[in-house]
GROMACS .gro file of C-alpha atoms in nm:
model
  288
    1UNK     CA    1   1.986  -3.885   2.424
    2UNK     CA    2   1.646  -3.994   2.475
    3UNK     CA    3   1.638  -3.890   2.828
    4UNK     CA    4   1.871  -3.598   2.802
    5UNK     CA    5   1.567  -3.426   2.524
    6UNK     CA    6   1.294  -3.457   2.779
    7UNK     CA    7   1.500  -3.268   3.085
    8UNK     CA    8   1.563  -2.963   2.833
    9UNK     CA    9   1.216  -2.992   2.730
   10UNK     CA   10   1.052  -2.991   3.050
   11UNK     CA   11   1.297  -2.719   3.152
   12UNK     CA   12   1.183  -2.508   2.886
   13UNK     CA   13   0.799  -2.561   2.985
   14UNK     CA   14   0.872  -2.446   3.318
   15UNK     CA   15   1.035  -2.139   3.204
   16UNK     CA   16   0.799  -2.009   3.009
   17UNK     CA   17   0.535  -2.105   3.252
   18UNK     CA   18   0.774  -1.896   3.492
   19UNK     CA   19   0.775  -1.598   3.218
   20UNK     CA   20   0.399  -1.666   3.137
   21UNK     CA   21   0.312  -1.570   3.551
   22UNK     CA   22   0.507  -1.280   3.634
   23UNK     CA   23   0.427  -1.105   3.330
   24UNK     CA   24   0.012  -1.179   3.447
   25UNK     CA   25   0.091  -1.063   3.781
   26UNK     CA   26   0.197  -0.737   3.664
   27UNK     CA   27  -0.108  -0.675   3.442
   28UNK     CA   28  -0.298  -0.741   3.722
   29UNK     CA   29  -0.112  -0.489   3.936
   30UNK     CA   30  -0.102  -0.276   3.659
   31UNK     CA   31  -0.473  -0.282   3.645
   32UNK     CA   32  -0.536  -0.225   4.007
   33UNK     CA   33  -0.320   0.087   4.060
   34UNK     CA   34  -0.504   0.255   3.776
   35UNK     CA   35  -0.845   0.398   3.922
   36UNK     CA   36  -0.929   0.626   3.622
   37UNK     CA   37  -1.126   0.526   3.316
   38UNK     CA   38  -1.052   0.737   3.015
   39UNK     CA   39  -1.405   0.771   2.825
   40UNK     CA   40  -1.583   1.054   2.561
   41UNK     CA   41  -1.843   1.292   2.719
   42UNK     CA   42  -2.058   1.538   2.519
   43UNK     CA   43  -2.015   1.914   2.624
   44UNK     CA   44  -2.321   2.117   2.555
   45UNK     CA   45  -2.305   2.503   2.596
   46UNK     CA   46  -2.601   2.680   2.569
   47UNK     CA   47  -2.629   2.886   2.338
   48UNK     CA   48  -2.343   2.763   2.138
   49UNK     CA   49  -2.381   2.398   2.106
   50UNK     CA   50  -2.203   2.040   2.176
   51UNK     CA   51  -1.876   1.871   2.087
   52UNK     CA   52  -1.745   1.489   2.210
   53UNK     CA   53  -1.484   1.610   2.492
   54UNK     CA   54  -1.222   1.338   2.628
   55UNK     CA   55  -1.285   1.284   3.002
   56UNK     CA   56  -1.128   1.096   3.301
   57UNK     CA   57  -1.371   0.922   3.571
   58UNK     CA   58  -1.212   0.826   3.900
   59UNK     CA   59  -1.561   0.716   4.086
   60UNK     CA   60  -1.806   0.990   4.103
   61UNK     CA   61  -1.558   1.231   4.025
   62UNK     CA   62  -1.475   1.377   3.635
   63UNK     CA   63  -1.187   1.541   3.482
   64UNK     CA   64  -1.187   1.728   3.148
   65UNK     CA   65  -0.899   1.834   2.913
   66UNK     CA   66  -0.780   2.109   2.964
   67UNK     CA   67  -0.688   2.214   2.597
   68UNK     CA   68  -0.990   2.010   2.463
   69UNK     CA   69  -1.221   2.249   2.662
   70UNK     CA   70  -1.027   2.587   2.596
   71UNK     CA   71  -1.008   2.553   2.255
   72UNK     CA   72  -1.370   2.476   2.169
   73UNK     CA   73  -1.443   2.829   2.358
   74UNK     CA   74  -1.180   2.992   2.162
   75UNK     CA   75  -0.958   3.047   2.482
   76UNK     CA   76  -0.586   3.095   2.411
   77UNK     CA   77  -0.402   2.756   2.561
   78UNK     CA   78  -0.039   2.663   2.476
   79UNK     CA   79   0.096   2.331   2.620
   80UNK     CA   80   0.448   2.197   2.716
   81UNK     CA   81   0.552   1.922   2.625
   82UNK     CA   82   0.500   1.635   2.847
   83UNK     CA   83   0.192   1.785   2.910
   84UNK     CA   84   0.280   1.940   3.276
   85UNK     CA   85   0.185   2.304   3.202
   86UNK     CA   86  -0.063   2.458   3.013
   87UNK     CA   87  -0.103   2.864   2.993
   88UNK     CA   88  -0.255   3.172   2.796
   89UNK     CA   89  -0.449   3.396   2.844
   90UNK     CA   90  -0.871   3.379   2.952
   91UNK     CA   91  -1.077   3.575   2.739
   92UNK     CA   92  -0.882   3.902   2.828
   93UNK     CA   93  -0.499   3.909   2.749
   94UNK     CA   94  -0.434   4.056   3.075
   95UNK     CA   95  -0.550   3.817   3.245
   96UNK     CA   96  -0.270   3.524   3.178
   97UNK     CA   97  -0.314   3.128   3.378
   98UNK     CA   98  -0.055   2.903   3.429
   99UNK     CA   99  -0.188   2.511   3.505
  100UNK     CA  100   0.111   2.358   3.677
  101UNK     CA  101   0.106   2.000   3.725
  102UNK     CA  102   0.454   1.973   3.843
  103UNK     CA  103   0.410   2.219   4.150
  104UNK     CA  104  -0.021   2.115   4.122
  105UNK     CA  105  -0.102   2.498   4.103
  106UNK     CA  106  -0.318   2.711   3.896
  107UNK     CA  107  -0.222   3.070   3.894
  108UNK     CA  108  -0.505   3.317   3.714
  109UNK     CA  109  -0.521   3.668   3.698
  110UNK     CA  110  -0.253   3.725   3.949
  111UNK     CA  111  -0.367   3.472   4.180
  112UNK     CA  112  -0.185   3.164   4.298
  113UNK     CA  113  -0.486   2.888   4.361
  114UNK     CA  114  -0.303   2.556   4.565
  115UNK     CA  115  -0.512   2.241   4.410
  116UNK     CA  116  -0.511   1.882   4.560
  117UNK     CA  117  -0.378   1.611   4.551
  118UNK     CA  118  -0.489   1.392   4.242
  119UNK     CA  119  -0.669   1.731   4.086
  120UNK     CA  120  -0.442   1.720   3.794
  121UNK     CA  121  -0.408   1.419   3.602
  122UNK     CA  122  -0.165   1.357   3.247
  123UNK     CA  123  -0.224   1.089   2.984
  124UNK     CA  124   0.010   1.062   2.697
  125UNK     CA  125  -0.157   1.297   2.528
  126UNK     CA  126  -0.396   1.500   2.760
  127UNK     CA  127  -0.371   1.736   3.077
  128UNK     CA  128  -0.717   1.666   3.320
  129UNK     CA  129  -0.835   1.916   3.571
  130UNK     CA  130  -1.105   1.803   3.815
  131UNK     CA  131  -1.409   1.961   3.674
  132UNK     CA  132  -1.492   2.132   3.943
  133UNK     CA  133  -1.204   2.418   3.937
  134UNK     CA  134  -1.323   2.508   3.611
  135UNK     CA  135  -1.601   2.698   3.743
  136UNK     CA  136  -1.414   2.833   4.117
  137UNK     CA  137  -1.133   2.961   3.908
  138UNK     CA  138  -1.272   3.050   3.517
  139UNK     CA  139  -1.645   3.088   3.596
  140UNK     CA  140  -1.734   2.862   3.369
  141UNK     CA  141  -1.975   2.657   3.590
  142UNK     CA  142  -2.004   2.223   3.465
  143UNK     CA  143  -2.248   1.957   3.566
  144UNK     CA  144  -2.169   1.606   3.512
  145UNK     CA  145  -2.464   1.404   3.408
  146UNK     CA  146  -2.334   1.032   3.507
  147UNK     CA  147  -2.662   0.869   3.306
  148UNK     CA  148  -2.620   1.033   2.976
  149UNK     CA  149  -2.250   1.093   2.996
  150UNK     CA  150  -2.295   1.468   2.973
  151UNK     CA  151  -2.119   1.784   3.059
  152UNK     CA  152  -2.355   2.120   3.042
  153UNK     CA  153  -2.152   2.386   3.088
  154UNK     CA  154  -2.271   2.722   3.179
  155UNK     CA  155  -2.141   3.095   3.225
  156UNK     CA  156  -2.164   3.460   3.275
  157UNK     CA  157  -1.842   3.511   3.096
  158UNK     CA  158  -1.829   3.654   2.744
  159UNK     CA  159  -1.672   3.406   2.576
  160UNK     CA  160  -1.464   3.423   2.282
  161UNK     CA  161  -1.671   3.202   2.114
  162UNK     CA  162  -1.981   3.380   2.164
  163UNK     CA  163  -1.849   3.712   2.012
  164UNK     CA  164  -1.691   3.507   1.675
  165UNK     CA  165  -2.083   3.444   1.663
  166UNK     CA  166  -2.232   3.703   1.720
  167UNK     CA  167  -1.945   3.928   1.467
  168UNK     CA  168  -2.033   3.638   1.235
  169UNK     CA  169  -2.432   3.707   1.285
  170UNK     CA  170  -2.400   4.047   1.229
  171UNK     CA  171  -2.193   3.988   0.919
  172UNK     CA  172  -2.487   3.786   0.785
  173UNK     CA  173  -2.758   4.045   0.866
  174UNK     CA  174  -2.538   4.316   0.658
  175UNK     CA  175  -2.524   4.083   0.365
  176UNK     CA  176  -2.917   4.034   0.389
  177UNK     CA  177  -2.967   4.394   0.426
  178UNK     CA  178  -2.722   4.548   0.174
  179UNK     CA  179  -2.859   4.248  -0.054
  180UNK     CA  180  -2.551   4.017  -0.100
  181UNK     CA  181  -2.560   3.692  -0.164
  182UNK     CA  182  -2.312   3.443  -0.057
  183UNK     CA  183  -2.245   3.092  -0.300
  184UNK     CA  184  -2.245   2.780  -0.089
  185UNK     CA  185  -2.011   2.680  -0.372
  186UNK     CA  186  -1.823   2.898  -0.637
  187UNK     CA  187  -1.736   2.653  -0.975
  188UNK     CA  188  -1.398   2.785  -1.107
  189UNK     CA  189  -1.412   2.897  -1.492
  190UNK     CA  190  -1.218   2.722  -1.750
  191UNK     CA  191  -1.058   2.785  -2.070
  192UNK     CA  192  -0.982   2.524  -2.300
  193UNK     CA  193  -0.833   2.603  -2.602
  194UNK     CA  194  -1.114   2.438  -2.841
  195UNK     CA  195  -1.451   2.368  -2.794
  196UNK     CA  196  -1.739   2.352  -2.993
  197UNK     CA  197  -2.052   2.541  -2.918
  198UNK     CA  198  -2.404   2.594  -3.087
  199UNK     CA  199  -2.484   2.650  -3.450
  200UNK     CA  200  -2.811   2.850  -3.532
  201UNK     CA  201  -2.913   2.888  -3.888
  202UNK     CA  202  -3.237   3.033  -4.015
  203UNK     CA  203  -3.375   3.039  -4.396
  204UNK     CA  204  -3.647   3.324  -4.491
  205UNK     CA  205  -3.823   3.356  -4.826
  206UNK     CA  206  -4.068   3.598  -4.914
  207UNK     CA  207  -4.237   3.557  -5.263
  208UNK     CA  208  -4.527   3.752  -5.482
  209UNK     CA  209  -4.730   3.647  -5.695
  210UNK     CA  210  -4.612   3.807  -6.041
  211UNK     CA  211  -4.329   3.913  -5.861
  212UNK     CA  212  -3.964   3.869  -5.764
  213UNK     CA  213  -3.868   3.565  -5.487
  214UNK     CA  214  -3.602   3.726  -5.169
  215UNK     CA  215  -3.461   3.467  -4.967
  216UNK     CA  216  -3.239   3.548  -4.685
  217UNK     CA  217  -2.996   3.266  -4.471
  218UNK     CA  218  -2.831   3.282  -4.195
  219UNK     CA  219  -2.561   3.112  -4.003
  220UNK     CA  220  -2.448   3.200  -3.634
  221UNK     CA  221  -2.088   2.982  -3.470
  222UNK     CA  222  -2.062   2.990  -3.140
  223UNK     CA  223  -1.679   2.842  -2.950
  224UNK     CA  224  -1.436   2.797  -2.704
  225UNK     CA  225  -1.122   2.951  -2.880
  226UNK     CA  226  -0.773   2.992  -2.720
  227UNK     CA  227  -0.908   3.075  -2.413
  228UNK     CA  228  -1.195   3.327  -2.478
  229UNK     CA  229  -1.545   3.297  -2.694
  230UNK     CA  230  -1.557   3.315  -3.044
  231UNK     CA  231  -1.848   3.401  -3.236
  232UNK     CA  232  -1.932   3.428  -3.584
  233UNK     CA  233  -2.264   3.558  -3.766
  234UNK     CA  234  -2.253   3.486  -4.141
  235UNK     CA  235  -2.558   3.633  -4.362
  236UNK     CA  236  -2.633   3.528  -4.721
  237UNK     CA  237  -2.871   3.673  -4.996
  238UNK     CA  238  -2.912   3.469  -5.332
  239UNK     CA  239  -2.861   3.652  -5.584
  240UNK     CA  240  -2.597   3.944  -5.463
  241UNK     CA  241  -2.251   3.883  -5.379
  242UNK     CA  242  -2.114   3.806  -5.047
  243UNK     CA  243  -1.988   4.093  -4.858
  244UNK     CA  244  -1.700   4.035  -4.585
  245UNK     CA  245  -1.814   4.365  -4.414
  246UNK     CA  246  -2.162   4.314  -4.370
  247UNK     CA  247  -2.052   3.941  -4.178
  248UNK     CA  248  -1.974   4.009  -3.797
  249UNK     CA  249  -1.733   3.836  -3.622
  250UNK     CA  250  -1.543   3.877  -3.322
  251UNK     CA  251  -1.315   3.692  -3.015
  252UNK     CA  252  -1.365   3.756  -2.675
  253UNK     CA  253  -1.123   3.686  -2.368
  254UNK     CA  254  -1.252   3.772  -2.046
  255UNK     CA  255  -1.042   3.670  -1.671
  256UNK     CA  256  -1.075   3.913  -1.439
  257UNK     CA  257  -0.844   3.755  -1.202
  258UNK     CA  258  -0.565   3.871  -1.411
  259UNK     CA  259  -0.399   4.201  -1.290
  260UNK     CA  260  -0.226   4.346  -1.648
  261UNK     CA  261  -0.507   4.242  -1.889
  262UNK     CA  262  -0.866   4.099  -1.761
  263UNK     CA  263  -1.051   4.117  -2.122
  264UNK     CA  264  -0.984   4.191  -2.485
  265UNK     CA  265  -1.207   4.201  -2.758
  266UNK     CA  266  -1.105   4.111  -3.174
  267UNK     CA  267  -1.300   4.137  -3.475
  268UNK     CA  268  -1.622   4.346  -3.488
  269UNK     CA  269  -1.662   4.599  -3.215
  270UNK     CA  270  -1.941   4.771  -3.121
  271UNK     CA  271  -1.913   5.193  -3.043
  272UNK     CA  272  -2.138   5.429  -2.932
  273UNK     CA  273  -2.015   5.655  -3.181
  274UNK     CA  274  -2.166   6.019  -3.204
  275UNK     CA  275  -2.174   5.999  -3.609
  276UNK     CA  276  -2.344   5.780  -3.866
  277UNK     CA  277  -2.139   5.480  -3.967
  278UNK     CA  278  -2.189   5.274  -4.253
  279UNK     CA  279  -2.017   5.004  -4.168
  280UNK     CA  280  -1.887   4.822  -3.818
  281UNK     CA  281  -1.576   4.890  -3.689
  282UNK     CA  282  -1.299   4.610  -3.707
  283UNK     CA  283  -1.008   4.616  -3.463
  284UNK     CA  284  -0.942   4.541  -3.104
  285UNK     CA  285  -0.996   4.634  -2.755
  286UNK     CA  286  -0.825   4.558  -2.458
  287UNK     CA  287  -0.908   4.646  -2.067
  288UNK     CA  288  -0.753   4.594  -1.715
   0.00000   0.00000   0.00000
């Protein structure tokens, strides 16, 4: 038994040392057939400015994504799955591409341009064209800067990009002109059904000497009520009784996001009556 554990034990060893090797060799083959080194390069436009852009290097040579590129400038790119075609349209609608990677053609504007072998490359999730057809086909001419890992691209073409901008400047210099200001950030009103406020009071006394003593107090609520703003001004004088009608008080409810009723107004209300009244008017008013 002895004996018999050892054989299936060495056995074993020499399996997975048999397992262990071919699965090596194959990384290694792996790794040599693969001559392209997926990195991040920094596209600058000027004018416009710079976003990290996923590259391929195969030597000296650099491919860019196709839909990474396009859709920074705004250009219209749909892709197929398996990432074999991408088309749209470049800056005009007329003027419809087609990237095949199947039959390694690019057809633009009603021409059919024949590419090379190894000018289209696809990742899992990316299709690469060699930089270089970007500006023989689209105009829109790229330098690779190998050092700094830098793409400056560069172009006669009227972007869409560049006239979001400049739309977007002129937007800016109506506001400045026709005085409107814009909120970096709007705070959103609420309405809680209590809370409590301020309280203001004030005492006055006037006195003569040999004479009558007038004192005068006052007492003004303000709250968050149901909603809206509820305010209260009471006013005492020693001496004479207190009137309800010469007290103001009121509720106020005020959303003008509301379509049917934006702000109402009970208690007190103010009018610009034409005639003399003696005393404020006490009802409600509503507004949409």
């Amino acid at each position: 038994m002895h004996l018999r554990f050892k054989s299936w034990a060495k056995a074993i060893l020499l399996l997975m040392f048999y397992l262990t090797s071919v699965y090596s060799f194959g990384a290694i083959l792996e790794t040599e057939e693969e001559d392209y080194i997926e990195i991040s390069v920094f596209l600058s436009v000027p004018k416009i400015g710079g976003t990290e852009m996923p590259a391929l290097i195969e030597d000296n040579n650099i491919f860019l994504s196709v839909t990474e590129l396009f859709g920074f400038l705004k250009i219209k790119a749909e892709v197929t799955s398996g990432f074999n075609k991408v088309e749209g349209f470049f800056v005009d609608e007329k003027a419809n591409y087609v990237i095949d990677r199947v039959n390694n053609t690019i057809e633009y504007n009603g021409k059919v341009y024949a590419l090379e072998s190894g000018d289209l490359v696809r990742s899992e999730t990316q299709l690469y064209l060699r930089i270089k057809y970007f500006g023989e086909i689209f105009g829109l001419e790229c330098s690779f800067n190998f050092r700094s890992l830098s793409v400056t691209l560069n172009t006669s073409v009227e972007l869409p990009i560049i006239k979001e901008m400049r739309q977007e400047q002129m937007r800016k210099n109506i506001r400045q002109i026709s005085g409107e200001i814009e909120a970096d950030t709007t705070i959103g009103r609420r309405y809680p059904f209590f809370r409590f406020g301020a309280v203001d009071w004030s005492i006055a006394s006037s006195q003569e000497i040999g004479g009558k003593t007038s004192s005068r107090v006052g007492l003004n609520i303000g709250t968050a009520l149901a909603g809206g703003e509820a305010n209260v001004a009471l006013n005492y004088t020693p001496g004479t009784p207190f009137i309800l009608r010469e007290q103001y008080y009121s509720w106020r409810y005020a959303n003008n996001s509301q379509k049917i009723l934006k702000q109402a107004i009970i208690g007190k209300l103010s009018t610009n009556a034409t005639t003399s009244l003696t005393s404020s008017v006490l009802g409600f008013q509503i507004s949409n």
